[in-house]
Amino acid sequence: MRHGEVFNPRQVLYGRLPGYHLSERGQAQAQAAADWLADNDIVYVVASPLERAQETAAPIAQRHGLSIDTDDELIESWNHFEGEKVSPGDGALRDPRNWPRLRDPRKPSWGEPYDEVAARMVAAVQRARLKASGHEAVCVSHQLPVETLRRAMTGRKLAHLPLPHSRLCNLSSITSFTFDDDRMIRWGYTEPWGI
């Protein structure tokens, strides 16, 4: 699952920076996800160590009478542009000194390589699957890691356009994987907040 909307008045790429919490809308999105999952057989909830993921996991864990575990492998991808504005026309991407970091979108050259993100996310999901054996687990992470995980699990190319409209991972969305023993047999996607 991806976390809900973050309070970010400076409009920076917050990445792994601490202190970025859910906005009021993000809290409502997290509650919508908890409501959507209320009747599921969830026995394990785990989240990235970042505040926004922990806060998104909280209503789900509470609804099921569980504590939240933390898995550092679910953390946001690292990025050279953390703390900077990166929207087209208003920030770091306009500075020619940063352009060499944008040279290879397949890697990506501006941050954590997709294959490394995929490996750590698949490992985190497998750990959660084992913890919830025979039941369901919820893992709360971040947009790029969740999108990269979905691509890895479904055999798609990891490299993709790093633009929100090119990803299937909106705020507080749930990407689900169903396993038969250790073999994934299907996947799904839903946006409880948008339903």
mmCIF file with all atom_site columns, C-alpha atoms in Angstrom:
data_model
loop_
_atom_site.group_PDB
_atom_site.id
_atom_site.type_symbol
_atom_site.label_atom_id
_atom_site.label_alt_id
_atom_site.label_comp_id
_atom_site.label_asym_id
_atom_site.label_entity_id
_atom_site.label_seq_id
_atom_site.pdbx_PDB_ins_code
_atom_site.Cartn_x
_atom_site.Cartn_y
_atom_site.Cartn_z
_atom_site.occupancy
_atom_site.B_iso_or_equiv
_atom_site.pdbx_formal_charge
_atom_site.auth_seq_id
_atom_site.auth_comp_id
_atom_site.auth_asym_id
_atom_site.auth_atom_id
_atom_site.pdbx_PDB_model_num
ATOM 1   C CA . MET A 1 1   ? 0.000   0.000   0.000   1.00 0.00 ? 1   MET A CA 1
ATOM 2   C CA . ARG A 1 2   ? 1.108   3.557   -0.685  1.00 0.00 ? 2   ARG A CA 1
ATOM 3   C CA . HIS A 1 3   ? 0.802   6.108   2.125   1.00 0.00 ? 3   HIS A CA 1
ATOM 4   C CA . GLY A 1 4   ? -1.741  8.941   2.049   1.00 0.00 ? 4   GLY A CA 1
ATOM 5   C CA . GLU A 1 5   ? -1.261  12.585  1.114   1.00 0.00 ? 5   GLU A CA 1
ATOM 6   C CA . VAL A 1 6   ? 1.537   14.408  2.937   1.00 0.00 ? 6   VAL A CA 1
ATOM 7   C CA . PHE A 1 7   ? 1.500   17.936  4.360   1.00 0.00 ? 7   PHE A CA 1
ATOM 8   C CA . ASN A 1 8   ? 4.162   19.586  2.212   1.00 0.00 ? 8   ASN A CA 1
ATOM 9   C CA . PRO A 1 9   ? 3.581   23.361  1.981   1.00 0.00 ? 9   PRO A CA 1
ATOM 10  C CA . ARG A 1 10  ? 7.048   24.020  0.474   1.00 0.00 ? 10  ARG A CA 1
ATOM 11  C CA . GLN A 1 11  ? 6.320   21.504  -2.326  1.00 0.00 ? 11  GLN A CA 1
ATOM 12  C CA . VAL A 1 12  ? 9.715   19.821  -2.108  1.00 0.00 ? 12  VAL A CA 1
ATOM 13  C CA . LEU A 1 13  ? 10.710  16.264  -2.894  1.00 0.00 ? 13  LEU A CA 1
ATOM 14  C CA . TYR A 1 14  ? 10.755  15.016  0.698   1.00 0.00 ? 14  TYR A CA 1
ATOM 15  C CA . GLY A 1 15  ? 12.018  11.491  -0.043  1.00 0.00 ? 15  GLY A CA 1
ATOM 16  C CA . ARG A 1 16  ? 13.568  10.034  3.113   1.00 0.00 ? 16  ARG A CA 1
ATOM 17  C CA . LEU A 1 17  ? 13.606  13.305  5.048   1.00 0.00 ? 17  LEU A CA 1
ATOM 18  C CA . PRO A 1 18  ? 12.041  13.025  8.509   1.00 0.00 ? 18  PRO A CA 1
ATOM 19  C CA . GLY A 1 19  ? 9.179   15.176  9.701   1.00 0.00 ? 19  GLY A CA 1
ATOM 20  C CA . TYR A 1 20  ? 6.746   14.763  6.799   1.00 0.00 ? 20  TYR A CA 1
ATOM 21  C CA . HIS A 1 21  ? 3.375   13.744  8.210   1.00 0.00 ? 21  HIS A CA 1
ATOM 22  C CA . LEU A 1 22  ? 0.004   13.041  6.653   1.00 0.00 ? 22  LEU A CA 1
ATOM 23  C CA . SER A 1 23  ? -2.177  16.022  5.832   1.00 0.00 ? 23  SER A CA 1
ATOM 24  C CA . GLU A 1 24  ? -5.804  16.045  7.006   1.00 0.00 ? 24  GLU A CA 1
ATOM 25  C CA . ARG A 1 25  ? -6.757  14.642  3.610   1.00 0.00 ? 25  ARG A CA 1
ATOM 26  C CA . GLY A 1 26  ? -4.043  11.981  3.995   1.00 0.00 ? 26  GLY A CA 1
ATOM 27  C CA . GLN A 1 27  ? -5.490  10.966  7.356   1.00 0.00 ? 27  GLN A CA 1
ATOM 28  C CA . ALA A 1 28  ? -8.913  10.605  5.727   1.00 0.00 ? 28  ALA A CA 1
ATOM 29  C CA . GLN A 1 29  ? -7.339  8.509   2.952   1.00 0.00 ? 29  GLN A CA 1
ATOM 30  C CA . ALA A 1 30  ? -5.690  6.234   5.529   1.00 0.00 ? 30  ALA A CA 1
ATOM 31  C CA . GLN A 1 31  ? -9.033  5.816   7.285   1.00 0.00 ? 31  GLN A CA 1
ATOM 32  C CA . ALA A 1 32  ? -10.730 5.001   3.958   1.00 0.00 ? 32  ALA A CA 1
ATOM 33  C CA . ALA A 1 33  ? -8.150  2.268   3.371   1.00 0.00 ? 33  ALA A CA 1
ATOM 34  C CA . ALA A 1 34  ? -8.722  0.903   6.889   1.00 0.00 ? 34  ALA A CA 1
ATOM 35  C CA . ASP A 1 35  ? -12.479 0.856   6.229   1.00 0.00 ? 35  ASP A CA 1
ATOM 36  C CA . TRP A 1 36  ? -11.910 -0.899  2.886   1.00 0.00 ? 36  TRP A CA 1
ATOM 37  C CA . LEU A 1 37  ? -9.792  -3.560  4.590   1.00 0.00 ? 37  LEU A CA 1
ATOM 38  C CA . ALA A 1 38  ? -11.979 -3.905  7.699   1.00 0.00 ? 38  ALA A CA 1
ATOM 39  C CA . ASP A 1 39  ? -13.305 -7.380  6.855   1.00 0.00 ? 39  ASP A CA 1
ATOM 40  C CA . ASN A 1 40  ? -10.033 -8.768  5.529   1.00 0.00 ? 40  ASN A CA 1
ATOM 41  C CA . ASP A 1 41  ? -8.151  -11.478 7.408   1.00 0.00 ? 41  ASP A CA 1
ATOM 42  C CA . ILE A 1 42  ? -5.222  -9.203  8.306   1.00 0.00 ? 42  ILE A CA 1
ATOM 43  C CA . VAL A 1 43  ? -2.882  -10.567 10.965  1.00 0.00 ? 43  VAL A CA 1
ATOM 44  C CA . TYR A 1 44  ? 0.253   -8.522  10.254  1.00 0.00 ? 44  TYR A CA 1
ATOM 45  C CA . VAL A 1 45  ? 0.797   -4.818  9.541   1.00 0.00 ? 45  VAL A CA 1
ATOM 46  C CA . VAL A 1 46  ? 4.240   -3.484  8.652   1.00 0.00 ? 46  VAL A CA 1
ATOM 47  C CA . ALA A 1 47  ? 5.349   -0.078  7.413   1.00 0.00 ? 47  ALA A CA 1
ATOM 48  C CA . SER A 1 48  ? 8.300   1.955   6.262   1.00 0.00 ? 48  SER A CA 1
ATOM 49  C CA . PRO A 1 49  ? 9.975   3.803   9.146   1.00 0.00 ? 49  PRO A CA 1
ATOM 50  C CA . LEU A 1 50  ? 8.931   7.189   7.700   1.00 0.00 ? 50  LEU A CA 1
ATOM 51  C CA . GLU A 1 51  ? 6.166   9.030   9.551   1.00 0.00 ? 51  GLU A CA 1
ATOM 52  C CA . ARG A 1 52  ? 3.692   9.150   6.667   1.00 0.00 ? 52  ARG A CA 1
ATOM 53  C CA . ALA A 1 53  ? 3.793   5.366   6.228   1.00 0.00 ? 53  ALA A CA 1
ATOM 54  C CA . GLN A 1 54  ? 3.463   4.704   9.960   1.00 0.00 ? 54  GLN A CA 1
ATOM 55  C CA . GLU A 1 55  ? 0.508   7.111   10.140  1.00 0.00 ? 55  GLU A CA 1
ATOM 56  C CA . THR A 1 56  ? -1.185  5.412   7.165   1.00 0.00 ? 56  THR A CA 1
ATOM 57  C CA . ALA A 1 57  ? -0.742  1.998   8.771   1.00 0.00 ? 57  ALA A CA 1
ATOM 58  C CA . ALA A 1 58  ? -2.131  3.115   12.147  1.00 0.00 ? 58  ALA A CA 1
ATOM 59  C CA . PRO A 1 59  ? -5.895  2.953   11.429  1.00 0.00 ? 59  PRO A CA 1
ATOM 60  C CA . ILE A 1 60  ? -5.494  -0.431  9.708   1.00 0.00 ? 60  ILE A CA 1
ATOM 61  C CA . ALA A 1 61  ? -3.568  -1.872  12.645  1.00 0.00 ? 61  ALA A CA 1
ATOM 62  C CA . GLN A 1 62  ? -6.006  -0.370  15.131  1.00 0.00 ? 62  GLN A CA 1
ATOM 63  C CA . ARG A 1 63  ? -9.006  -1.773  13.255  1.00 0.00 ? 63  ARG A CA 1
ATOM 64  C CA . HIS A 1 64  ? -7.516  -5.275  13.495  1.00 0.00 ? 64  HIS A CA 1
ATOM 65  C CA . GLY A 1 65  ? -6.138  -4.967  17.049  1.00 0.00 ? 65  GLY A CA 1
ATOM 66  C CA . LEU A 1 66  ? -2.531  -5.208  15.853  1.00 0.00 ? 66  LEU A CA 1
ATOM 67  C CA . SER A 1 67  ? 0.688   -3.344  16.437  1.00 0.00 ? 67  SER A CA 1
ATOM 68  C CA . ILE A 1 68  ? 2.707   -1.950  13.536  1.00 0.00 ? 68  ILE A CA 1
ATOM 69  C CA . ASP A 1 69  ? 6.027   -3.558  12.727  1.00 0.00 ? 69  ASP A CA 1
ATOM 70  C CA . THR A 1 70  ? 8.665   -1.505  10.925  1.00 0.00 ? 70  THR A CA 1
ATOM 71  C CA . ASP A 1 71  ? 10.676  -2.814  7.989   1.00 0.00 ? 71  ASP A CA 1
ATOM 72  C CA . ASP A 1 72  ? 13.471  -0.513  6.822   1.00 0.00 ? 72  ASP A CA 1
ATOM 73  C CA . GLU A 1 73  ? 13.363  -2.149  3.378   1.00 0.00 ? 73  GLU A CA 1
ATOM 74  C CA . LEU A 1 74  ? 9.927   -0.564  2.754   1.00 0.00 ? 74  LEU A CA 1
ATOM 75  C CA . ILE A 1 75  ? 11.454  2.930   2.907   1.00 0.00 ? 75  ILE A CA 1
ATOM 76  C CA . GLU A 1 76  ? 11.228  5.478   0.097   1.00 0.00 ? 76  GLU A CA 1
ATOM 77  C CA . SER A 1 77  ? 13.873  5.303   -2.628  1.00 0.00 ? 77  SER A CA 1
ATOM 78  C CA . TRP A 1 78  ? 16.832  7.589   -2.086  1.00 0.00 ? 78  TRP A CA 1
ATOM 79  C CA . ASN A 1 79  ? 17.100  10.520  -4.457  1.00 0.00 ? 79  ASN A CA 1
ATOM 80  C CA . HIS A 1 80  ? 19.746  13.193  -5.117  1.00 0.00 ? 80  HIS A CA 1
ATOM 81  C CA . PHE A 1 81  ? 17.030  15.862  -5.209  1.00 0.00 ? 81  PHE A CA 1
ATOM 82  C CA . GLU A 1 82  ? 15.661  15.323  -1.671  1.00 0.00 ? 82  GLU A CA 1
ATOM 83  C CA . GLY A 1 83  ? 14.634  18.599  -0.064  1.00 0.00 ? 83  GLY A CA 1
ATOM 84  C CA . GLU A 1 84  ? 14.534  20.464  -3.380  1.00 0.00 ? 84  GLU A CA 1
ATOM 85  C CA . LYS A 1 85  ? 11.715  21.592  -5.602  1.00 0.00 ? 85  LYS A CA 1
ATOM 86  C CA . VAL A 1 86  ? 11.678  19.436  -8.711  1.00 0.00 ? 86  VAL A CA 1
ATOM 87  C CA . SER A 1 87  ? 8.462   20.392  -10.488 1.00 0.00 ? 87  SER A CA 1
ATOM 88  C CA . PRO A 1 88  ? 9.063   21.454  -14.090 1.00 0.00 ? 88  PRO A CA 1
ATOM 89  C CA . GLY A 1 89  ? 9.915   25.126  -14.304 1.00 0.00 ? 89  GLY A CA 1
ATOM 90  C CA . ASP A 1 90  ? 10.445  25.922  -10.636 1.00 0.00 ? 90  ASP A CA 1
ATOM 91  C CA . GLY A 1 91  ? 13.338  24.034  -9.197  1.00 0.00 ? 91  GLY A CA 1
ATOM 92  C CA . ALA A 1 92  ? 16.378  21.809  -9.359  1.00 0.00 ? 92  ALA A CA 1
ATOM 93  C CA . LEU A 1 93  ? 15.593  20.373  -12.786 1.00 0.00 ? 93  LEU A CA 1
ATOM 94  C CA . ARG A 1 94  ? 16.083  23.818  -14.368 1.00 0.00 ? 94  ARG A CA 1
ATOM 95  C CA . ASP A 1 95  ? 19.658  24.006  -13.106 1.00 0.00 ? 95  ASP A CA 1
ATOM 96  C CA . PRO A 1 96  ? 22.067  22.718  -15.805 1.00 0.00 ? 96  PRO A CA 1
ATOM 97  C CA . ARG A 1 97  ? 24.423  21.522  -13.053 1.00 0.00 ? 97  ARG A CA 1
ATOM 98  C CA . ASN A 1 98  ? 21.831  18.865  -12.201 1.00 0.00 ? 98  ASN A CA 1
ATOM 99  C CA . TRP A 1 99  ? 21.299  17.619  -15.750 1.00 0.00 ? 99  TRP A CA 1
ATOM 100 C CA . PRO A 1 100 ? 24.069  14.979  -15.604 1.00 0.00 ? 100 PRO A CA 1
ATOM 101 C CA . ARG A 1 101 ? 22.053  13.282  -12.855 1.00 0.00 ? 101 ARG A CA 1
ATOM 102 C CA . LEU A 1 102 ? 19.180  12.901  -15.319 1.00 0.00 ? 102 LEU A CA 1
ATOM 103 C CA . ARG A 1 103 ? 21.221  11.173  -18.030 1.00 0.00 ? 103 ARG A CA 1
ATOM 104 C CA . ASP A 1 104 ? 19.871  7.623   -17.619 1.00 0.00 ? 104 ASP A CA 1
ATOM 105 C CA . PRO A 1 105 ? 16.175  7.157   -16.812 1.00 0.00 ? 105 PRO A CA 1
ATOM 106 C CA . ARG A 1 106 ? 16.558  3.363   -16.995 1.00 0.00 ? 106 ARG A CA 1
ATOM 107 C CA . LYS A 1 107 ? 18.778  3.202   -13.911 1.00 0.00 ? 107 LYS A CA 1
ATOM 108 C CA . PRO A 1 108 ? 17.701  5.951   -12.697 1.00 0.00 ? 108 PRO A CA 1
ATOM 109 C CA . SER A 1 109 ? 20.819  8.109   -12.538 1.00 0.00 ? 109 SER A CA 1
ATOM 110 C CA . TRP A 1 110 ? 19.218  10.548  -10.052 1.00 0.00 ? 110 TRP A CA 1
ATOM 111 C CA . GLY A 1 111 ? 18.664  8.008   -7.304  1.00 0.00 ? 111 GLY A CA 1
ATOM 112 C CA . GLU A 1 112 ? 18.394  4.426   -6.123  1.00 0.00 ? 112 GLU A CA 1
ATOM 113 C CA . PRO A 1 113 ? 18.571  1.939   -9.012  1.00 0.00 ? 113 PRO A CA 1
ATOM 114 C CA . TYR A 1 114 ? 15.278  0.231   -9.828  1.00 0.00 ? 114 TYR A CA 1
ATOM 115 C CA . ASP A 1 115 ? 16.764  -3.257  -9.530  1.00 0.00 ? 115 ASP A CA 1
ATOM 116 C CA . GLU A 1 116 ? 17.875  -2.494  -5.960  1.00 0.00 ? 116 GLU A CA 1
ATOM 117 C CA . VAL A 1 117 ? 14.433  -1.115  -5.082  1.00 0.00 ? 117 VAL A CA 1
ATOM 118 C CA . ALA A 1 118 ? 12.788  -4.208  -6.584  1.00 0.00 ? 118 ALA A CA 1
ATOM 119 C CA . ALA A 1 119 ? 15.042  -6.611  -4.676  1.00 0.00 ? 119 ALA A CA 1
ATOM 120 C CA . ARG A 1 120 ? 14.450  -5.025  -1.282  1.00 0.00 ? 120 ARG A CA 1
ATOM 121 C CA . MET A 1 121 ? 10.694  -4.650  -1.849  1.00 0.00 ? 121 MET A CA 1
ATOM 122 C CA . VAL A 1 122 ? 10.245  -8.257  -3.001  1.00 0.00 ? 122 VAL A CA 1
ATOM 123 C CA . ALA A 1 123 ? 12.211  -9.386  0.063   1.00 0.00 ? 123 ALA A CA 1
ATOM 124 C CA . ALA A 1 124 ? 9.995   -7.256  2.346   1.00 0.00 ? 124 ALA A CA 1
ATOM 125 C CA . VAL A 1 125 ? 6.814   -8.699  0.831   1.00 0.00 ? 125 VAL A CA 1
ATOM 126 C CA . GLN A 1 126 ? 8.152   -12.232 1.217   1.00 0.00 ? 126 GLN A CA 1
ATOM 127 C CA . ARG A 1 127 ? 8.934   -11.574 4.901   1.00 0.00 ? 127 ARG A CA 1
ATOM 128 C CA . ALA A 1 128 ? 5.413   -10.219 5.415   1.00 0.00 ? 128 ALA A CA 1
ATOM 129 C CA . ARG A 1 129 ? 3.913   -13.205 3.566   1.00 0.00 ? 129 ARG A CA 1
ATOM 130 C CA . LEU A 1 130 ? 5.702   -15.570 5.935   1.00 0.00 ? 130 LEU A CA 1
ATOM 131 C CA . LYS A 1 131 ? 4.640   -13.581 9.023   1.00 0.00 ? 131 LYS A CA 1
ATOM 132 C CA . ALA A 1 132 ? 1.005   -13.779 7.906   1.00 0.00 ? 132 ALA A CA 1
ATOM 133 C CA . SER A 1 133 ? 1.170   -17.335 6.576   1.00 0.00 ? 133 SER A CA 1
ATOM 134 C CA . GLY A 1 134 ? -2.339  -18.446 5.600   1.00 0.00 ? 134 GLY A CA 1
ATOM 135 C CA . HIS A 1 135 ? -3.742  -14.972 6.267   1.00 0.00 ? 135 HIS A CA 1
ATOM 136 C CA . GLU A 1 136 ? -3.183  -11.429 5.034   1.00 0.00 ? 136 GLU A CA 1
ATOM 137 C CA . ALA A 1 137 ? -0.502  -8.819  5.648   1.00 0.00 ? 137 ALA A CA 1
ATOM 138 C CA . VAL A 1 138 ? -0.466  -5.106  4.874   1.00 0.00 ? 138 VAL A CA 1
ATOM 139 C CA . CYS A 1 139 ? 2.818   -3.430  3.942   1.00 0.00 ? 139 CYS A CA 1
ATOM 140 C CA . VAL A 1 140 ? 2.779   0.379   3.781   1.00 0.00 ? 140 VAL A CA 1
ATOM 141 C CA . SER A 1 141 ? 5.440   1.957   1.604   1.00 0.00 ? 141 SER A CA 1
ATOM 142 C CA . HIS A 1 142 ? 5.890   4.732   -0.963  1.00 0.00 ? 142 HIS A CA 1
ATOM 143 C CA . GLN A 1 143 ? 5.012   5.414   -4.591  1.00 0.00 ? 143 GLN A CA 1
ATOM 144 C CA . LEU A 1 144 ? 8.194   4.480   -6.449  1.00 0.00 ? 144 LEU A CA 1
ATOM 145 C CA . PRO A 1 145 ? 8.921   1.392   -4.323  1.00 0.00 ? 145 PRO A CA 1
ATOM 146 C CA . VAL A 1 146 ? 5.332   0.111   -4.670  1.00 0.00 ? 146 VAL A CA 1
ATOM 147 C CA . GLU A 1 147 ? 5.288   0.755   -8.423  1.00 0.00 ? 147 GLU A CA 1
ATOM 148 C CA . THR A 1 148 ? 8.681   -0.941  -8.816  1.00 0.00 ? 148 THR A CA 1
ATOM 149 C CA . LEU A 1 149 ? 7.472   -3.896  -6.741  1.00 0.00 ? 149 LEU A CA 1
ATOM 150 C CA . ARG A 1 150 ? 4.384   -4.322  -8.941  1.00 0.00 ? 150 ARG A CA 1
ATOM 151 C CA . ARG A 1 151 ? 6.544   -4.211  -12.066 1.00 0.00 ? 151 ARG A CA 1
ATOM 152 C CA . ALA A 1 152 ? 8.969   -6.769  -10.606 1.00 0.00 ? 152 ALA A CA 1
ATOM 153 C CA . MET A 1 153 ? 6.207   -9.117  -9.441  1.00 0.00 ? 153 MET A CA 1
ATOM 154 C CA . THR A 1 154 ? 4.369   -8.985  -12.783 1.00 0.00 ? 154 THR A CA 1
ATOM 155 C CA . GLY A 1 155 ? 7.430   -9.326  -15.010 1.00 0.00 ? 155 GLY A CA 1
ATOM 156 C CA . ARG A 1 156 ? 7.380   -5.801  -16.447 1.00 0.00 ? 156 ARG A CA 1
ATOM 157 C CA . LYS A 1 157 ? 10.387  -3.618  -17.192 1.00 0.00 ? 157 LYS A CA 1
ATOM 158 C CA . LEU A 1 158 ? 11.480  -1.821  -14.039 1.00 0.00 ? 158 LEU A CA 1
ATOM 159 C CA . ALA A 1 159 ? 12.461  1.359   -15.885 1.00 0.00 ? 159 ALA A CA 1
ATOM 160 C CA . HIS A 1 160 ? 9.530   3.686   -16.476 1.00 0.00 ? 160 HIS A CA 1
ATOM 161 C CA . LEU A 1 161 ? 8.735   7.358   -16.746 1.00 0.00 ? 161 LEU A CA 1
ATOM 162 C CA . PRO A 1 162 ? 9.096   8.856   -13.261 1.00 0.00 ? 162 PRO A CA 1
ATOM 163 C CA . LEU A 1 163 ? 5.862   10.806  -13.660 1.00 0.00 ? 163 LEU A CA 1
ATOM 164 C CA . PRO A 1 164 ? 2.748   10.285  -11.534 1.00 0.00 ? 164 PRO A CA 1
ATOM 165 C CA . HIS A 1 165 ? 0.470   9.790   -14.552 1.00 0.00 ? 165 HIS A CA 1
ATOM 166 C CA . SER A 1 166 ? 2.640   6.911   -15.771 1.00 0.00 ? 166 SER A CA 1
ATOM 167 C CA . ARG A 1 167 ? 2.311   4.905   -12.550 1.00 0.00 ? 167 ARG A CA 1
ATOM 168 C CA . LEU A 1 168 ? -0.455  2.730   -11.147 1.00 0.00 ? 168 LEU A CA 1
ATOM 169 C CA . CYS A 1 169 ? 0.083   3.858   -7.549  1.00 0.00 ? 169 CYS A CA 1
ATOM 170 C CA . ASN A 1 170 ? -2.066  6.765   -6.407  1.00 0.00 ? 170 ASN A CA 1
ATOM 171 C CA . LEU A 1 171 ? -2.220  8.086   -2.855  1.00 0.00 ? 171 LEU A CA 1
ATOM 172 C CA . SER A 1 172 ? -3.434  5.503   -0.334  1.00 0.00 ? 172 SER A CA 1
ATOM 173 C CA . SER A 1 173 ? -3.894  2.919   -3.101  1.00 0.00 ? 173 SER A CA 1
ATOM 174 C CA . ILE A 1 174 ? -3.683  -0.794  -2.413  1.00 0.00 ? 174 ILE A CA 1
ATOM 175 C CA . THR A 1 175 ? -1.745  -3.120  -4.686  1.00 0.00 ? 175 THR A CA 1
ATOM 176 C CA . SER A 1 176 ? -2.462  -6.691  -3.634  1.00 0.00 ? 176 SER A CA 1
ATOM 177 C CA . PHE A 1 177 ? -0.646  -9.946  -4.320  1.00 0.00 ? 177 PHE A CA 1
ATOM 178 C CA . THR A 1 178 ? -2.181  -13.359 -3.716  1.00 0.00 ? 178 THR A CA 1
ATOM 179 C CA . PHE A 1 179 ? 0.113   -16.323 -3.153  1.00 0.00 ? 179 PHE A CA 1
ATOM 180 C CA . ASP A 1 180 ? -0.296  -20.082 -3.309  1.00 0.00 ? 180 ASP A CA 1
ATOM 181 C CA . ASP A 1 181 ? 2.511   -21.124 -0.968  1.00 0.00 ? 181 ASP A CA 1
ATOM 182 C CA . ASP A 1 182 ? 5.398   -18.998 -2.256  1.00 0.00 ? 182 ASP A CA 1
ATOM 183 C CA . ARG A 1 183 ? 4.073   -18.554 -5.821  1.00 0.00 ? 183 ARG A CA 1
ATOM 184 C CA . MET A 1 184 ? 2.177   -15.393 -6.734  1.00 0.00 ? 184 MET A CA 1
ATOM 185 C CA . ILE A 1 185 ? -1.021  -16.385 -8.516  1.00 0.00 ? 185 ILE A CA 1
ATOM 186 C CA . ARG A 1 186 ? -2.693  -12.987 -9.027  1.00 0.00 ? 186 ARG A CA 1
ATOM 187 C CA . TRP A 1 187 ? -2.468  -9.322  -8.260  1.00 0.00 ? 187 TRP A CA 1
ATOM 188 C CA . GLY A 1 188 ? -4.953  -6.489  -7.945  1.00 0.00 ? 188 GLY A CA 1
ATOM 189 C CA . TYR A 1 189 ? -5.200  -2.756  -7.507  1.00 0.00 ? 189 TYR A CA 1
ATOM 190 C CA . THR A 1 190 ? -7.752  -0.504  -5.847  1.00 0.00 ? 190 THR A CA 1
ATOM 191 C CA . GLU A 1 191 ? -8.065  3.072   -4.672  1.00 0.00 ? 191 GLU A CA 1
ATOM 192 C CA . PRO A 1 192 ? -10.373 3.067   -1.629  1.00 0.00 ? 192 PRO A CA 1
ATOM 193 C CA . TRP A 1 193 ? -10.206 6.836   -1.356  1.00 0.00 ? 193 TRP A CA 1
ATOM 194 C CA . GLY A 1 194 ? -11.485 7.263   -4.908  1.00 0.00 ? 194 GLY A CA 1
ATOM 195 C CA . ILE A 1 195 ? -14.302 4.724   -4.700  1.00 0.00 ? 195 ILE A CA 1
#
